[in-house]
mmCIF file of C-alpha atoms in Angstrom:
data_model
loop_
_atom_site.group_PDB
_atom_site.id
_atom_site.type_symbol
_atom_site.label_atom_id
_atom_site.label_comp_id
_atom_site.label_asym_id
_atom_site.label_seq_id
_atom_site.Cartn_x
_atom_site.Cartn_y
_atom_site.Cartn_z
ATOM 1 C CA UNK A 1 164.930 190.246 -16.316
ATOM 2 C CA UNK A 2 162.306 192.752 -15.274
ATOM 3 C CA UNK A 3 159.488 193.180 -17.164
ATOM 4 C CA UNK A 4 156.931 196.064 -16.668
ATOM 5 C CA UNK A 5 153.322 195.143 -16.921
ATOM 6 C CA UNK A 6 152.135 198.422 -17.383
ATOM 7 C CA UNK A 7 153.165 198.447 -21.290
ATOM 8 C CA UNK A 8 150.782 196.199 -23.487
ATOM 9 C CA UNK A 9 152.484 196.936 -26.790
ATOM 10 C CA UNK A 10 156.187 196.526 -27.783
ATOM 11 C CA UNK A 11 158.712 199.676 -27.452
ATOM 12 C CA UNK A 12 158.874 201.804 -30.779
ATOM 13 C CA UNK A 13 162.249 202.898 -31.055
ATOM 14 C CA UNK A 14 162.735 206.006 -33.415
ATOM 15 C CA UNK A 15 165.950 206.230 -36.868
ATOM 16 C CA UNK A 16 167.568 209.203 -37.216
ATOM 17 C CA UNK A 17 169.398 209.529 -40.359
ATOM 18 C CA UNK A 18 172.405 208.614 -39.135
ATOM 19 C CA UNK A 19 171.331 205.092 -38.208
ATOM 20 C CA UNK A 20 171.000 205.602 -34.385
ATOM 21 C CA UNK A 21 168.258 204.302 -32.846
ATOM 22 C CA UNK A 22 166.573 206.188 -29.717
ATOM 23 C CA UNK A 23 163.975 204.263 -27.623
ATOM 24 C CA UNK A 24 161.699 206.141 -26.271
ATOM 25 C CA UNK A 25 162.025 204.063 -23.244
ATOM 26 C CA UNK A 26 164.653 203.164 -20.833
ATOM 27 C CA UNK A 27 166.706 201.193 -22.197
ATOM 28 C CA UNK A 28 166.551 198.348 -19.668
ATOM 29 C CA UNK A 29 162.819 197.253 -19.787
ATOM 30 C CA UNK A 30 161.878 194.122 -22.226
ATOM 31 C CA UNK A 31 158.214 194.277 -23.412
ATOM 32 C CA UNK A 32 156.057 191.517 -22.221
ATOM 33 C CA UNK A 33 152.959 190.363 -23.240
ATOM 34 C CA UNK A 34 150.645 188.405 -20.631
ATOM 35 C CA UNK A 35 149.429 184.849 -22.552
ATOM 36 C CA UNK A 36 145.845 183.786 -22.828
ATOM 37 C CA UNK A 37 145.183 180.959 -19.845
ATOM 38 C CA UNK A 38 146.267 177.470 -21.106
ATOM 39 C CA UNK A 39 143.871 174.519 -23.139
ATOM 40 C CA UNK A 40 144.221 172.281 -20.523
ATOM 41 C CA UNK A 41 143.457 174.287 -17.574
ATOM 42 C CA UNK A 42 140.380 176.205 -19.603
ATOM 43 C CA UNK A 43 138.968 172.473 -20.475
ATOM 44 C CA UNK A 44 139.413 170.866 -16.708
ATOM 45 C CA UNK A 45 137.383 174.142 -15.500
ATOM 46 C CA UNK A 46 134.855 173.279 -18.292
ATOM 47 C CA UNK A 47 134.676 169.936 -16.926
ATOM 48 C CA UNK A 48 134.304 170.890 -13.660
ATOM 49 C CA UNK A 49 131.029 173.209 -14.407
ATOM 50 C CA UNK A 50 129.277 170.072 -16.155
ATOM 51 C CA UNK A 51 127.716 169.538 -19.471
ATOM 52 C CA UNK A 52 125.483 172.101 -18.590
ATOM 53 C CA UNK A 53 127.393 174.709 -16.610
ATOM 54 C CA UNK A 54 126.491 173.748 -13.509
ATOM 55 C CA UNK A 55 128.342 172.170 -10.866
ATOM 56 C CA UNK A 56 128.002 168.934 -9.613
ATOM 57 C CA UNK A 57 126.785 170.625 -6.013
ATOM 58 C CA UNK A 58 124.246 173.141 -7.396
ATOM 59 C CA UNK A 59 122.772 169.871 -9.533
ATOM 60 C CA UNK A 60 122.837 167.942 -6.001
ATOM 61 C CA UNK A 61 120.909 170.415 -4.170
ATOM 62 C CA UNK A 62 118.100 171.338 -6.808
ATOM 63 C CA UNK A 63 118.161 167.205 -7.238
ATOM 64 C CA UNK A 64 117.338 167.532 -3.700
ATOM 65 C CA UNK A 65 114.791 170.030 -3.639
ATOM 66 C CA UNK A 66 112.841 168.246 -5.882
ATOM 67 C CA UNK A 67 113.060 164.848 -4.035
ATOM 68 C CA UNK A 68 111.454 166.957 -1.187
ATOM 69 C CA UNK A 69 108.885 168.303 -3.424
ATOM 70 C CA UNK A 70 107.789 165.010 -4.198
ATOM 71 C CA UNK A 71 107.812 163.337 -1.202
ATOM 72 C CA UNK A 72 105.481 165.850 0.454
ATOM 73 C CA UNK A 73 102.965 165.380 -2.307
ATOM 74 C CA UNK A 74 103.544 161.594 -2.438
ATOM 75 C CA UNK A 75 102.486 161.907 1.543
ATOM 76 C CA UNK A 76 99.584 163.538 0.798
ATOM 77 C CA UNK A 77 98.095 161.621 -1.516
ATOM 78 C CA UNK A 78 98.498 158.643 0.903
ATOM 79 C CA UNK A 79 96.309 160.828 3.733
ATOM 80 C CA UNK A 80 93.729 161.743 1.321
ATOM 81 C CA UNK A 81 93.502 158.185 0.403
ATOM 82 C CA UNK A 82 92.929 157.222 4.251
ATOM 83 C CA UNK A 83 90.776 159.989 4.459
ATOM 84 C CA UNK A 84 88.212 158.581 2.351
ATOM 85 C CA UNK A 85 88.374 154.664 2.953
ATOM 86 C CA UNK A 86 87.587 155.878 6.568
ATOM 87 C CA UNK A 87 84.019 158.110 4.890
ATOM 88 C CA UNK A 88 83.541 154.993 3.027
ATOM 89 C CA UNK A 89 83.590 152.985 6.276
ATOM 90 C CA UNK A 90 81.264 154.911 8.274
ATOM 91 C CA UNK A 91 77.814 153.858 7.807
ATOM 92 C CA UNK A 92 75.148 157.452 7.540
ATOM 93 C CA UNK A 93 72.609 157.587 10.612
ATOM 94 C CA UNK A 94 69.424 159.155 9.449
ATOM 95 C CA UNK A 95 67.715 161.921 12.259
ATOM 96 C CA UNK A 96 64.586 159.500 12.332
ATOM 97 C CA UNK A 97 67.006 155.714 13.871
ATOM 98 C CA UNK A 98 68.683 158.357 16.181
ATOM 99 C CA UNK A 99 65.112 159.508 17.706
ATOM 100 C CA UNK A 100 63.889 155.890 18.146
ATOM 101 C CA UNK A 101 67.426 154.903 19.766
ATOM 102 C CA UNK A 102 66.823 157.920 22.667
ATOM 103 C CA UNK A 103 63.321 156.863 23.130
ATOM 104 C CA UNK A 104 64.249 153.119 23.104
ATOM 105 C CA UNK A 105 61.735 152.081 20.026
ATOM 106 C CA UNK A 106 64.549 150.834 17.986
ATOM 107 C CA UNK A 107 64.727 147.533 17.339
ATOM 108 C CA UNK A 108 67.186 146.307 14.338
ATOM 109 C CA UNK A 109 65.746 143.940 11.860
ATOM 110 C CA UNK A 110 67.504 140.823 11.754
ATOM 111 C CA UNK A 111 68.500 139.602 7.965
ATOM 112 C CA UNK A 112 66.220 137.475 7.676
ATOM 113 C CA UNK A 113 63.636 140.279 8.031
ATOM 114 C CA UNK A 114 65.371 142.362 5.757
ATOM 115 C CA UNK A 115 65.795 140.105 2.961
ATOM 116 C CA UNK A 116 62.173 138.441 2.640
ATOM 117 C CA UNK A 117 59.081 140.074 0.853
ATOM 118 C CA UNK A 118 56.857 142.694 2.371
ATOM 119 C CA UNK A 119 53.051 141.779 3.114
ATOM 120 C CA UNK A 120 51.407 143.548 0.893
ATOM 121 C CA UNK A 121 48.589 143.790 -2.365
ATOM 122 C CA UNK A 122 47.141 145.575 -4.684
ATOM 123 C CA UNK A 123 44.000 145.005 -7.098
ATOM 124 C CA UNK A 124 42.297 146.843 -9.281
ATOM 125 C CA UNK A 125 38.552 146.546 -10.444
ATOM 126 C CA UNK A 126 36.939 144.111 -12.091
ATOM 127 C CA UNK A 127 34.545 144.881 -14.997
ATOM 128 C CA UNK A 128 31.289 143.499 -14.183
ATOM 129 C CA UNK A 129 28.919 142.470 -16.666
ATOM 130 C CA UNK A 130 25.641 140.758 -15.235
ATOM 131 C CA UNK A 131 26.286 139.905 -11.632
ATOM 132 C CA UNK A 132 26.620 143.090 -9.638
ATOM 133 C CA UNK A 133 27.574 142.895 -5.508
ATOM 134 C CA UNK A 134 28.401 145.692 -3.523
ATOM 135 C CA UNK A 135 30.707 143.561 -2.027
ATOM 136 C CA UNK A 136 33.337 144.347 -4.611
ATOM 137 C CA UNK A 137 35.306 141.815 -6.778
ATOM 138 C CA UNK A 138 38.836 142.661 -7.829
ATOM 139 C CA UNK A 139 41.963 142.032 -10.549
ATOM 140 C CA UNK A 140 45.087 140.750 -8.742
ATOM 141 C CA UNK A 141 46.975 139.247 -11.992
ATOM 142 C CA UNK A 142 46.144 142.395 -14.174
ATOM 143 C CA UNK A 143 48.265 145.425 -15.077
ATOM 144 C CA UNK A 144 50.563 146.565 -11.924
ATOM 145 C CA UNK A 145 47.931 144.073 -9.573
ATOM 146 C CA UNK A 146 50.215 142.100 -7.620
ATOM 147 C CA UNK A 147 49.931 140.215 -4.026
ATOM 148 C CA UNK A 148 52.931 139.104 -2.355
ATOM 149 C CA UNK A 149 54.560 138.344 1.290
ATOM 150 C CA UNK A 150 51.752 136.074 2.686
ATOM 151 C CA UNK A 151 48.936 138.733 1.418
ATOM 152 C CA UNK A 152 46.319 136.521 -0.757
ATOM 153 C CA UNK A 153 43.157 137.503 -2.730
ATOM 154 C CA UNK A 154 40.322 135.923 -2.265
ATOM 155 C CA UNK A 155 38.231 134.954 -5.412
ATOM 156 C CA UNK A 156 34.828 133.641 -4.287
ATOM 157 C CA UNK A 157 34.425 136.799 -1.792
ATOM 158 C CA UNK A 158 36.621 139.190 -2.970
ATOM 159 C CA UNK A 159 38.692 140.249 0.584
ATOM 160 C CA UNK A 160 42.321 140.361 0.697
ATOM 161 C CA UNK A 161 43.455 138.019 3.614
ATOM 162 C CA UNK A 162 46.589 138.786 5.414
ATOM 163 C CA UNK A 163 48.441 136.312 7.521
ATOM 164 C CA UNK A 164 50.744 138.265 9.520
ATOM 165 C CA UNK A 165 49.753 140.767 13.062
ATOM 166 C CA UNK A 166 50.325 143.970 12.698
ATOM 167 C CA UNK A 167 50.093 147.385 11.204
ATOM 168 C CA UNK A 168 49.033 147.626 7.900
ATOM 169 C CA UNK A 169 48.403 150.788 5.843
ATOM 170 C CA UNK A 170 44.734 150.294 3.562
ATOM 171 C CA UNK A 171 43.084 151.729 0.952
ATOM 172 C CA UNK A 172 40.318 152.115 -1.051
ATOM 173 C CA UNK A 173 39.269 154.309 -4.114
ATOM 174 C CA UNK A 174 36.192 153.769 -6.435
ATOM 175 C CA UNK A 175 34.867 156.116 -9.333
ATOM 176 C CA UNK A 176 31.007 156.360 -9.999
ATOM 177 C CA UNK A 177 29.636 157.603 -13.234
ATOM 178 C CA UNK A 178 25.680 158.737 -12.174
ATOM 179 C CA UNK A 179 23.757 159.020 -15.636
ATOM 180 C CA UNK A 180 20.769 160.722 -14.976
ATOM 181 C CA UNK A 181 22.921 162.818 -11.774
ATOM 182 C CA UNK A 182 20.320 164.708 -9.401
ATOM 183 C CA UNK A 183 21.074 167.074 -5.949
ATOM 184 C CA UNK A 184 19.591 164.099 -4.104
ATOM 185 C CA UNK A 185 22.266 161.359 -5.444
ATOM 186 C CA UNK A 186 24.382 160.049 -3.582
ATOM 187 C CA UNK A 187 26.283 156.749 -2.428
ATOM 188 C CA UNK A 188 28.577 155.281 0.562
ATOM 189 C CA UNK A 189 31.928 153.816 0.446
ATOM 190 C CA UNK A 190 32.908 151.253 2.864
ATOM 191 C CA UNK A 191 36.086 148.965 4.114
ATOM 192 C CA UNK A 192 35.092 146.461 6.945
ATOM 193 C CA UNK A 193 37.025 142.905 7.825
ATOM 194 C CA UNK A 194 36.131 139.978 8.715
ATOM 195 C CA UNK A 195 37.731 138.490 11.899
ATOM 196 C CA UNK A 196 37.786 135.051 13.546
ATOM 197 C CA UNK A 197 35.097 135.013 16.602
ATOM 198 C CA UNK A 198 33.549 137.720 15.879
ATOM 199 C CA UNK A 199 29.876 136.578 14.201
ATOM 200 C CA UNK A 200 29.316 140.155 12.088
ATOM 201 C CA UNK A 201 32.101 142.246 10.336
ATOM 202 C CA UNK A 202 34.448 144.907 11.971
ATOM 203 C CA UNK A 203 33.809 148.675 9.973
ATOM 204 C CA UNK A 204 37.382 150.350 9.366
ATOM 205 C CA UNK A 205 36.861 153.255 6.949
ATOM 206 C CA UNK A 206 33.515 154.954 5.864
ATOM 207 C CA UNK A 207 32.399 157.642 3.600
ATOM 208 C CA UNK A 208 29.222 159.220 2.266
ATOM 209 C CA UNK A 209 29.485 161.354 -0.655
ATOM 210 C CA UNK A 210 26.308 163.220 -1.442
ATOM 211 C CA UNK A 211 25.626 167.064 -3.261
ATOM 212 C CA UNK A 212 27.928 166.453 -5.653
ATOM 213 C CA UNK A 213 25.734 166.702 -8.700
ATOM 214 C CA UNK A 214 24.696 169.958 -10.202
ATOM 215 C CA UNK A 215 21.075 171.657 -10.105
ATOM 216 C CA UNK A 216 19.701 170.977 -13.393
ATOM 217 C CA UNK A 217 19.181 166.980 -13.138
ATOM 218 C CA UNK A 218 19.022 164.421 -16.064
ATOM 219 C CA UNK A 219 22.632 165.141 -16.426
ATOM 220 C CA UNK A 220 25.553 162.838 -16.393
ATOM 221 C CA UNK A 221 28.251 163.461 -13.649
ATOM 222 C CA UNK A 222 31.593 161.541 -11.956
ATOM 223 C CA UNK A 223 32.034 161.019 -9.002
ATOM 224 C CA UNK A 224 34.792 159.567 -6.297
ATOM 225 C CA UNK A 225 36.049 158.643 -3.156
ATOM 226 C CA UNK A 226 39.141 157.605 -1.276
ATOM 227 C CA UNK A 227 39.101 155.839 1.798
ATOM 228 C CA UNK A 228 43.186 155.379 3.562
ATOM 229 C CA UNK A 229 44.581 154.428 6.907
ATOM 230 C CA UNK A 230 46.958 152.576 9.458
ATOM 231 C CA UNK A 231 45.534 150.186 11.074
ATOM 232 C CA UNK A 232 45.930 147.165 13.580
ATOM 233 C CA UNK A 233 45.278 143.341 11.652
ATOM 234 C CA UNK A 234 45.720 140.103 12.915
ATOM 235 C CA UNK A 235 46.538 137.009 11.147
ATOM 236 C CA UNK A 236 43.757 135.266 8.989
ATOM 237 C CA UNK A 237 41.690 138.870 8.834
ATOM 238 C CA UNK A 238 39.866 139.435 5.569
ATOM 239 C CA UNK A 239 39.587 142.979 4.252
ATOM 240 C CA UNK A 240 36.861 143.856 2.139
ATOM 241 C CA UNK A 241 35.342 146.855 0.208
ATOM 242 C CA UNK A 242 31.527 147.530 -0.413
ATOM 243 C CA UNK A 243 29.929 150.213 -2.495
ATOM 244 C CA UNK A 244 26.111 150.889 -2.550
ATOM 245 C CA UNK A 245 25.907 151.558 -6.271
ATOM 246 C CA UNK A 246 28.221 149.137 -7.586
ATOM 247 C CA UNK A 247 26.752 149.247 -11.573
ATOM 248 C CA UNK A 248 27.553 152.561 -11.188
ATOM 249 C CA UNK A 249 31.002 152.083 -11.279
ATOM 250 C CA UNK A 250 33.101 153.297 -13.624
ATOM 251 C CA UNK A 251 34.672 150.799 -16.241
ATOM 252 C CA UNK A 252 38.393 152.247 -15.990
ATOM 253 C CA UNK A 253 40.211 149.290 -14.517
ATOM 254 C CA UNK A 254 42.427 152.140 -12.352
ATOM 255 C CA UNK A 255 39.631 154.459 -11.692
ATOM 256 C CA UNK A 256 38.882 151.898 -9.136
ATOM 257 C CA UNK A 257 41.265 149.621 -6.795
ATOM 258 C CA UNK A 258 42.292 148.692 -3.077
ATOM 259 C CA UNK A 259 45.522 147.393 -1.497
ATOM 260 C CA UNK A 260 47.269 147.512 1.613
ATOM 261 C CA UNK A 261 50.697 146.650 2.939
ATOM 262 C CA UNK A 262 52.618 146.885 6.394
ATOM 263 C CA UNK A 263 54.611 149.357 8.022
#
């Protein structure tokens, strides 16, 4: 039976009065209607798409994609990493060890070197009472006073005695209060040591401070000096520190004080 798809709706066929009935059509066409697609075959394309409406090979590829994504940043991470356990491996080289390795002056410092105390001291003036030398006696257990790597003070004289050669940075500040202060005051500072064969003492620093009190006289004024350098000891010297006003020194335990250590 033919059917002719190009008629949606049944035929209306038209009564007359005598009964009759006239299609309006042909007479040999059947209406047909076309039928929505089938349960089955709607639900195994649902099925097919996913939960989600996606197919299995779009969710493969994006599944993919991301794998990739996080791969790369995995690999990465894993170079940064290397990146900086190799900074933390390299040891910094300061501009001053790379001059002394060109000129050949560098010499590393075995551990043992490294890990033992520094020669050095540092005293601070002793408030004197009744005996006054200018030969100056000093604090070495008082306040920030300390002596340590071989450096010892020396009570009965005063000097600090060092028992290692070499260079040693020294120095030397004292404070004078002048009571009755004139133009023609003055005093000297000194630092001299004492050395093994040689009958009278070695001078290593000097100053004379003078003018430093006003016109008008009968006035009270402060004055100071500081005496500092590098220089060459050898073991068993004694350093010492003489004034030539010593009871004018000032009674501020670190207005006045001497040290040295080595380089």
């Amino acid at each position: 039976m033919s059917c002719d798809q190009t008629y949606p709706f049944p035929q209306v066929f038209l009564v007359d009065a005598g009964g009759s009935q006239h299609p309006d059509q042909p007479p040999g066409l059947v209406p047909c209607w076309s039928h929505p697609p089938s349960l089955e075959s709607a639900g195994r394309r649902q099925k097919s798409r996913g939960s989600m409406g996606v197919s299995p090979c779009t969710a493969l590829v994006v599944l993919m994609l991301f794998l990739l994504v996080f791969a790369g940043l995995g690999f990465e991470a894993y170079e940064i990493y290397q990146m900086k356990k190799e900074l933390r491996q390299v040891k910094p080289v300061s501009e001053f060890n790379v001059a002394q390795k060109q000129i050949g002056l560098y010499e590393p410092l075995l551990k043992d070197e490294d890990d033992r105390e520094r020669p050095a001291a540092h005293v601070i003036g002793r408030i004197e009472k009744e005996k006054f030398s200018k030969t100056l006696r000093w604090e070495s257990r008082v306040g920030r006073a300390f002596t340590s790597g071989g450096v010892s003070y020396q009570f009965q004289d005063g000097a600090l005695q060092v028992n290692e050669t070499g260079i040693y940075h020294i120095y030397s500040r004292v404070e004078l209060v002048f009571r009755d202060c004139s133009p023609a005051s003055s005093f000297h500072h000194l630092v001299f040591v004492r050395r093994g064969g040689r009958p009278s003492p070695l001078t290593l620093m000097e100053a004379h401070r003078a003018g430093f009190c006003r016109q008008q006289s009968a006035h009270p004024w402060t004055a100071e000096s500081y005496l500092a350098s590098a220089l060459q000891l050898q073991t068993h010297d004694r350093v010492y520190v003489n004034v030539s006003h010593p009871t004018f020194l000032s009674h501020t335990h670190y207005a006045n004080f001497f040290g040295l250590y080595k380089i």
